[in-house]
Amino acid sequence: MNIVFMGTPEIAVSCLKAIYEAGHNVSAVFTQPDKPKNRGHRLQMPPVKEYALEKGTEVYQPLSLRKGEDGEKSLEILKKLAPDCIVVVAYGQLLPKSVLELPKYGCVNVHASLLPRYRGAAPIQRVIMDGENETGITTMYMAEGLDTGDMILKEAVEITPEMTGEQLHDRLAETGSRLIVETLSQIEKGTAPRIPQTDENTCYAERIQKEDCRIDFTKSADTVYNQIRGLSSSPCAFTFLDGKRLKVYFAQKLDTNQNAAAGTVIEGEGLCVKCGEGALRLTDIQLEGGKRMKDSDMLRGRKVDNGTVLG
């Protein structure tokens, strides 16, 4: 098939690579504009753009597909490309009706959840933060609503108790790459199902904001633990130690009866902190201005007294 691919982050690269390897013609790639990164604020290409350029594929980066001159130009480009199908994976923009109706086989989305649960921008992080033990990939025909189109294929993925957002991302990327190839094959053969979504038992995975990353130790150890692993390793949960930001990449739940205020460093092996209910050891951390390390390594070079309050 003649495919136009729309996607931006790493999870989309896996699907794009699988589409190339399946023998489809990827006539163009649409992705988000380059953005400034890190302290130097140098412009950095989205991962999808980097990979597409390596393959020699034309790349377009409109600010919007829906508005203004960019939207009009994009529609004209898509009409000339005449795709059989547009595949969308974490693109970061909503597609207008004029684009949704353009391809012969419609627009197909690869979504990182078992729809109708966790529609929205951050399903991978939110499903772990909510303490779920299962998620998956859903391919679907796109509609004008947010992740509301008819479903095609689904595959479940187990979330193990210690799995981080980064690890789940990698597992879902592999699952999604297989599922999109099978989806396109079934669409081309005319055997792809259309399973309408209902609004029962749905929930939304809102975009992660800065306030979602700050640790509130008055919450239970289970809640904070899920927050830490869901946000690891990006954008990463954080607290403050002596006025410096302390990123927390992983933690362990502790069995302790020590009585202390929430956020207080307590006695134990490593950096142990009391929560509103229970306690955690912050095992993988990065203090502002430093590098990521184990808590035991940090404590060898920097003493943190019991009774110190984080946050």
Short mmCIF file of C-alpha atoms in Angstrom, two decimals:
data_model
loop_
_atom_site.label_atom_id
_atom_site.label_comp_id
_atom_site.label_asym_id
_atom_site.label_seq_id
_atom_site.Cartn_x
_atom_site.Cartn_y
_atom_site.Cartn_z
CA MET A 1 0.00 0.00 0.00
CA ASN A 2 0.93 3.64 -0.44
CA ILE A 3 1.26 4.88 3.14
CA VAL A 4 1.63 8.33 4.66
CA PHE A 5 2.92 8.02 8.21
CA MET A 6 2.27 10.55 10.98
CA GLY A 7 4.13 10.21 14.27
CA THR A 8 6.70 11.87 16.50
CA PRO A 9 8.34 9.98 19.45
CA GLU A 10 10.34 6.77 19.77
CA ILE A 11 7.29 4.49 20.03
CA ALA A 12 6.26 5.67 16.55
CA VAL A 13 9.67 4.77 15.08
CA SER A 14 9.11 1.07 15.82
CA CYS A 15 5.84 1.10 13.88
CA LEU A 16 7.32 3.07 10.99
CA LYS A 17 10.25 0.65 10.75
CA ALA A 18 7.87 -2.32 10.68
CA ILE A 19 5.83 -0.72 7.88
CA TYR A 20 8.95 -0.26 5.75
CA GLU A 21 10.06 -3.84 6.45
CA ALA A 22 6.62 -5.19 5.48
CA GLY A 23 7.19 -3.81 1.99
CA HIS A 24 4.75 -0.90 2.00
CA ASN A 25 5.62 2.30 0.12
CA VAL A 26 5.96 5.12 2.67
CA SER A 27 5.56 8.13 0.39
CA ALA A 28 5.89 10.77 3.13
CA VAL A 29 6.19 11.28 6.87
CA PHE A 30 4.51 14.02 8.88
CA THR A 31 5.91 14.84 12.30
CA GLN A 32 6.04 17.68 14.83
CA PRO A 33 8.43 20.63 14.29
CA ASP A 34 11.97 20.46 15.68
CA LYS A 35 12.13 21.73 19.26
CA PRO A 36 14.89 23.20 21.46
CA LYS A 37 16.28 20.69 23.95
CA ASN A 38 18.55 20.66 26.99
CA ARG A 39 20.51 23.59 28.40
CA GLY A 40 21.87 24.78 25.09
CA HIS A 41 18.36 24.98 23.59
CA ARG A 42 19.65 23.55 20.32
CA LEU A 43 16.96 22.43 17.93
CA GLN A 44 16.48 18.67 18.00
CA MET A 45 14.69 16.59 15.40
CA PRO A 46 11.87 14.27 16.52
CA PRO A 47 12.94 10.59 16.46
CA VAL A 48 10.55 9.85 13.58
CA LYS A 49 12.13 12.56 11.44
CA GLU A 50 15.63 11.21 12.06
CA TYR A 51 14.61 7.72 11.00
CA ALA A 52 12.61 8.86 7.96
CA LEU A 53 15.52 10.94 6.68
CA GLU A 54 17.81 7.91 7.05
CA LYS A 55 15.37 6.03 4.79
CA GLY A 56 15.32 8.89 2.28
CA THR A 57 11.63 9.65 2.84
CA GLU A 58 10.20 13.14 2.42
CA VAL A 59 9.38 14.74 5.81
CA TYR A 60 6.83 17.47 6.50
CA GLN A 61 6.53 19.35 9.81
CA PRO A 62 3.45 21.60 9.76
CA LEU A 63 2.56 23.53 12.89
CA SER A 64 -1.05 22.51 12.35
CA LEU A 65 -3.06 20.27 10.03
CA ARG A 66 -6.26 22.03 11.02
CA LYS A 67 -5.59 25.75 10.80
CA GLY A 68 -4.26 28.48 8.55
CA GLU A 69 -1.78 28.28 5.71
CA ASP A 70 -0.05 25.20 7.14
CA GLY A 71 -3.32 23.30 7.19
CA GLU A 72 -4.17 24.25 3.60
CA LYS A 73 -0.69 23.35 2.32
CA SER A 74 -0.73 20.03 4.15
CA LEU A 75 -4.08 19.07 2.63
CA GLU A 76 -2.81 19.87 -0.86
CA ILE A 77 0.33 17.78 -0.26
CA LEU A 78 -1.74 14.86 0.98
CA LYS A 79 -4.04 15.05 -2.04
CA LYS A 80 -1.03 14.84 -4.36
CA LEU A 81 0.42 11.92 -2.41
CA ALA A 82 -2.95 10.11 -2.68
CA PRO A 83 -2.26 7.63 0.16
CA ASP A 84 -4.19 4.39 0.38
CA CYS A 85 -3.94 4.74 4.17
CA ILE A 86 -2.61 7.26 6.68
CA VAL A 87 -1.06 5.59 9.74
CA VAL A 88 -0.90 7.71 12.89
CA VAL A 89 1.18 6.82 15.96
CA ALA A 90 1.54 9.40 18.76
CA TYR A 91 1.61 12.26 16.26
CA GLY A 92 0.53 14.93 18.72
CA GLN A 93 -2.07 16.63 16.52
CA LEU A 94 -5.73 16.04 15.82
CA LEU A 95 -6.56 15.39 12.17
CA PRO A 96 -9.34 17.43 10.52
CA LYS A 97 -12.26 15.77 8.77
CA SER A 98 -10.80 16.68 5.36
CA VAL A 99 -7.70 14.56 6.12
CA LEU A 100 -9.61 11.73 7.82
CA GLU A 101 -11.75 11.26 4.72
CA LEU A 102 -8.91 11.51 2.19
CA PRO A 103 -7.30 8.01 2.06
CA LYS A 104 -8.91 5.06 0.29
CA TYR A 105 -8.79 2.93 3.45
CA GLY A 106 -9.07 5.79 5.94
CA CYS A 107 -6.73 6.81 8.73
CA VAL A 108 -5.54 4.15 11.16
CA ASN A 109 -4.21 4.91 14.64
CA VAL A 110 -1.99 2.78 16.88
CA HIS A 111 -2.95 3.62 20.47
CA ALA A 112 -1.02 2.46 23.54
CA SER A 113 -3.93 1.20 25.64
CA LEU A 114 -6.80 -1.23 25.56
CA LEU A 115 -9.51 1.12 24.35
CA PRO A 116 -11.90 2.50 25.40
CA ARG A 117 -9.80 2.82 28.57
CA TYR A 118 -7.02 5.40 28.69
CA ARG A 119 -7.90 7.49 25.70
CA GLY A 120 -5.68 10.54 25.48
CA ALA A 121 -2.09 11.72 25.42
CA ALA A 122 -0.32 9.80 28.21
CA PRO A 123 -1.71 6.25 28.45
CA ILE A 124 1.65 4.59 29.20
CA GLN A 125 2.46 6.72 32.24
CA ARG A 126 -1.10 6.97 33.55
CA VAL A 127 -1.86 3.26 33.47
CA ILE A 128 1.12 2.56 35.77
CA MET A 129 0.43 5.58 37.98
CA ASP A 130 -3.09 4.23 38.48
CA GLY A 131 -1.71 0.85 39.61
CA GLU A 132 -3.20 -1.17 36.73
CA ASN A 133 -1.80 -4.63 35.98
CA GLU A 134 -2.70 -4.79 32.29
CA THR A 135 -2.69 -2.55 29.25
CA GLY A 136 -1.99 -3.15 25.57
CA ILE A 137 -2.20 -1.86 22.02
CA THR A 138 -5.33 -1.06 20.03
CA THR A 139 -5.41 -0.27 16.33
CA MET A 140 -8.45 1.65 15.17
CA TYR A 141 -10.01 3.64 12.37
CA MET A 142 -9.75 7.31 13.28
CA ALA A 143 -12.79 9.51 13.83
CA GLU A 144 -13.13 13.18 14.75
CA GLY A 145 -13.31 12.43 18.49
CA LEU A 146 -10.24 11.77 20.65
CA ASP A 147 -9.41 8.05 20.32
CA THR A 148 -13.08 7.18 19.74
CA GLY A 149 -12.99 5.44 16.34
CA ASP A 150 -13.95 1.85 15.57
CA MET A 151 -11.38 -0.65 16.84
CA ILE A 152 -9.60 -3.12 14.57
CA LEU A 153 -7.15 -5.28 16.56
CA LYS A 154 -6.11 -5.48 20.22
CA GLU A 155 -3.31 -7.19 22.09
CA ALA A 156 -2.93 -7.15 25.88
CA VAL A 157 0.36 -6.61 27.72
CA GLU A 158 0.94 -7.46 31.38
CA ILE A 159 2.23 -4.74 33.71
CA THR A 160 4.46 -6.42 36.27
CA PRO A 161 4.76 -4.92 39.79
CA GLU A 162 8.21 -3.41 39.14
CA MET A 163 7.74 -2.38 35.51
CA THR A 164 8.59 1.25 34.76
CA GLY A 165 7.07 3.54 32.17
CA GLU A 166 10.22 3.20 30.07
CA GLN A 167 10.05 -0.59 30.14
CA LEU A 168 6.34 -0.61 29.31
CA HIS A 169 6.99 1.82 26.46
CA ASP A 170 9.52 -0.57 24.91
CA ARG A 171 7.19 -3.55 25.28
CA LEU A 172 4.28 -1.65 23.72
CA ALA A 173 6.48 -0.38 20.89
CA GLU A 174 7.30 -3.96 19.94
CA THR A 175 3.65 -5.01 20.22
CA GLY A 176 2.45 -2.02 18.23
CA SER A 177 4.89 -2.65 15.40
CA ARG A 178 3.55 -6.19 14.96
CA LEU A 179 -0.07 -5.16 15.26
CA ILE A 180 0.07 -2.35 12.68
CA VAL A 181 1.57 -4.69 10.07
CA GLU A 182 -1.18 -7.24 10.69
CA THR A 183 -3.81 -4.47 10.66
CA LEU A 184 -2.65 -3.16 7.28
CA SER A 185 -2.61 -6.68 5.89
CA GLN A 186 -6.19 -7.29 6.98
CA ILE A 187 -7.34 -3.92 5.67
CA GLU A 188 -5.79 -4.66 2.27
CA LYS A 189 -7.46 -8.09 2.17
CA GLY A 190 -10.81 -6.65 3.24
CA THR A 191 -10.93 -8.81 6.39
CA ALA A 192 -10.28 -6.11 9.03
CA PRO A 193 -13.08 -5.90 11.62
CA ARG A 194 -14.77 -2.68 12.75
CA ILE A 195 -15.65 -2.85 16.43
CA PRO A 196 -17.50 0.23 17.72
CA GLN A 197 -16.32 1.68 21.01
CA THR A 198 -18.66 2.36 23.87
CA ASP A 199 -18.22 5.01 26.54
CA GLU A 200 -18.63 2.47 29.33
CA ASN A 201 -15.65 2.01 31.66
CA THR A 202 -13.61 4.55 29.74
CA CYS A 203 -11.09 6.93 31.27
CA TYR A 204 -8.78 9.62 29.93
CA ALA A 205 -5.01 9.72 30.15
CA GLU A 206 -4.38 13.44 30.35
CA ARG A 207 -1.04 14.88 29.25
CA ILE A 208 1.58 14.78 32.02
CA GLN A 209 2.09 18.19 33.61
CA LYS A 210 4.88 19.38 35.90
CA GLU A 211 2.65 19.10 38.96
CA ASP A 212 2.05 15.41 38.16
CA CYS A 213 5.78 14.80 38.63
CA ARG A 214 6.24 16.38 42.05
CA ILE A 215 6.07 13.77 44.79
CA ASP A 216 3.55 14.27 47.59
CA PHE A 217 4.78 12.09 50.43
CA THR A 218 1.52 12.55 52.34
CA LYS A 219 0.08 9.99 49.92
CA SER A 220 0.49 6.26 50.51
CA ALA A 221 3.71 4.44 49.67
CA ASP A 222 1.81 2.46 47.02
CA THR A 223 0.60 5.65 45.32
CA VAL A 224 4.03 7.31 45.36
CA TYR A 225 5.71 4.09 44.19
CA ASN A 226 3.38 3.88 41.19
CA GLN A 227 3.96 7.56 40.41
CA ILE A 228 7.74 7.09 40.45
CA ARG A 229 7.82 4.02 38.20
CA GLY A 230 5.15 5.37 35.86
CA LEU A 231 7.15 8.54 35.21
CA SER A 232 10.52 6.77 34.93
CA SER A 233 12.67 7.64 33.16
CA SER A 234 10.93 10.58 31.53
CA PRO A 235 9.70 13.10 32.56
CA CYS A 236 10.64 11.64 36.00
CA ALA A 237 9.13 12.15 39.45
CA PHE A 238 10.96 14.57 41.72
CA THR A 239 11.18 16.07 45.19
CA PHE A 240 13.64 18.46 46.85
CA LEU A 241 16.60 17.80 49.14
CA ASP A 242 18.06 20.85 50.88
CA GLY A 243 16.54 23.09 48.22
CA LYS A 244 17.90 21.08 45.28
CA ARG A 245 15.70 19.11 42.90
CA LEU A 246 16.02 15.37 43.43
CA LYS A 247 14.80 13.20 40.56
CA VAL A 248 13.63 9.73 41.56
CA TYR A 249 13.81 7.00 38.92
CA PHE A 250 12.92 4.02 41.07
CA ALA A 251 12.02 3.06 44.64
CA GLN A 252 11.32 0.08 46.86
CA LYS A 253 8.43 -0.29 49.27
CA LEU A 254 9.52 -0.84 52.87
CA ASP A 255 7.98 -2.82 55.69
CA THR A 256 8.51 -0.51 58.68
CA ASN A 257 6.54 0.77 61.65
CA GLN A 258 8.66 3.88 62.21
CA ASN A 259 6.60 6.88 63.23
CA ALA A 260 7.51 10.14 61.45
CA ALA A 261 5.92 12.94 59.46
CA ALA A 262 5.39 12.35 55.75
CA GLY A 263 8.48 13.19 53.71
CA THR A 264 10.89 12.59 56.60
CA VAL A 265 14.09 10.62 56.05
CA ILE A 266 13.97 7.66 58.44
CA GLU A 267 16.39 5.02 59.67
CA GLY A 268 17.19 2.27 57.19
CA GLU A 269 19.57 1.09 54.52
CA GLY A 270 19.76 3.80 51.87
CA LEU A 271 17.57 6.87 51.43
CA CYS A 272 14.39 5.82 53.24
CA VAL A 273 11.44 8.19 53.41
CA LYS A 274 8.16 8.02 55.34
CA CYS A 275 4.95 8.36 53.37
CA GLY A 276 1.44 9.10 54.59
CA GLU A 277 1.00 5.35 54.85
CA GLY A 278 4.09 3.14 54.66
CA ALA A 279 7.57 4.13 53.52
CA LEU A 280 9.87 3.95 50.50
CA ARG A 281 13.55 3.63 49.79
CA LEU A 282 14.47 5.95 46.91
CA THR A 283 16.95 3.66 45.20
CA ASP A 284 17.72 5.37 41.86
CA ILE A 285 18.12 9.12 42.09
CA GLN A 286 19.72 12.19 40.52
CA LEU A 287 20.45 15.30 42.53
CA GLU A 288 20.34 18.61 40.68
CA GLY A 289 23.69 19.23 38.99
CA GLY A 290 24.75 15.60 39.33
CA LYS A 291 24.33 12.33 37.50
CA ARG A 292 21.93 9.45 38.00
CA MET A 293 23.14 7.04 40.68
CA LYS A 294 22.13 4.60 43.39
CA ASP A 295 21.07 6.13 46.70
CA SER A 296 23.89 4.29 48.48
CA ASP A 297 26.45 5.94 46.19
CA MET A 298 25.05 9.40 46.86
CA LEU A 299 25.01 8.85 50.61
CA ARG A 300 28.68 7.88 50.60
CA GLY A 301 29.54 11.37 49.38
CA ARG A 302 26.71 13.36 50.94
CA LYS A 303 25.33 12.78 54.41
CA VAL A 304 21.56 13.02 54.80
CA ASP A 305 20.56 12.93 58.47
CA ASN A 306 17.53 11.06 59.71
CA GLY A 307 14.84 13.63 60.32
CA THR A 308 15.61 15.58 57.11
CA VAL A 309 12.37 16.47 55.36
CA LEU A 310 12.12 16.13 51.58
CA GLY A 311 9.85 18.29 49.49
#
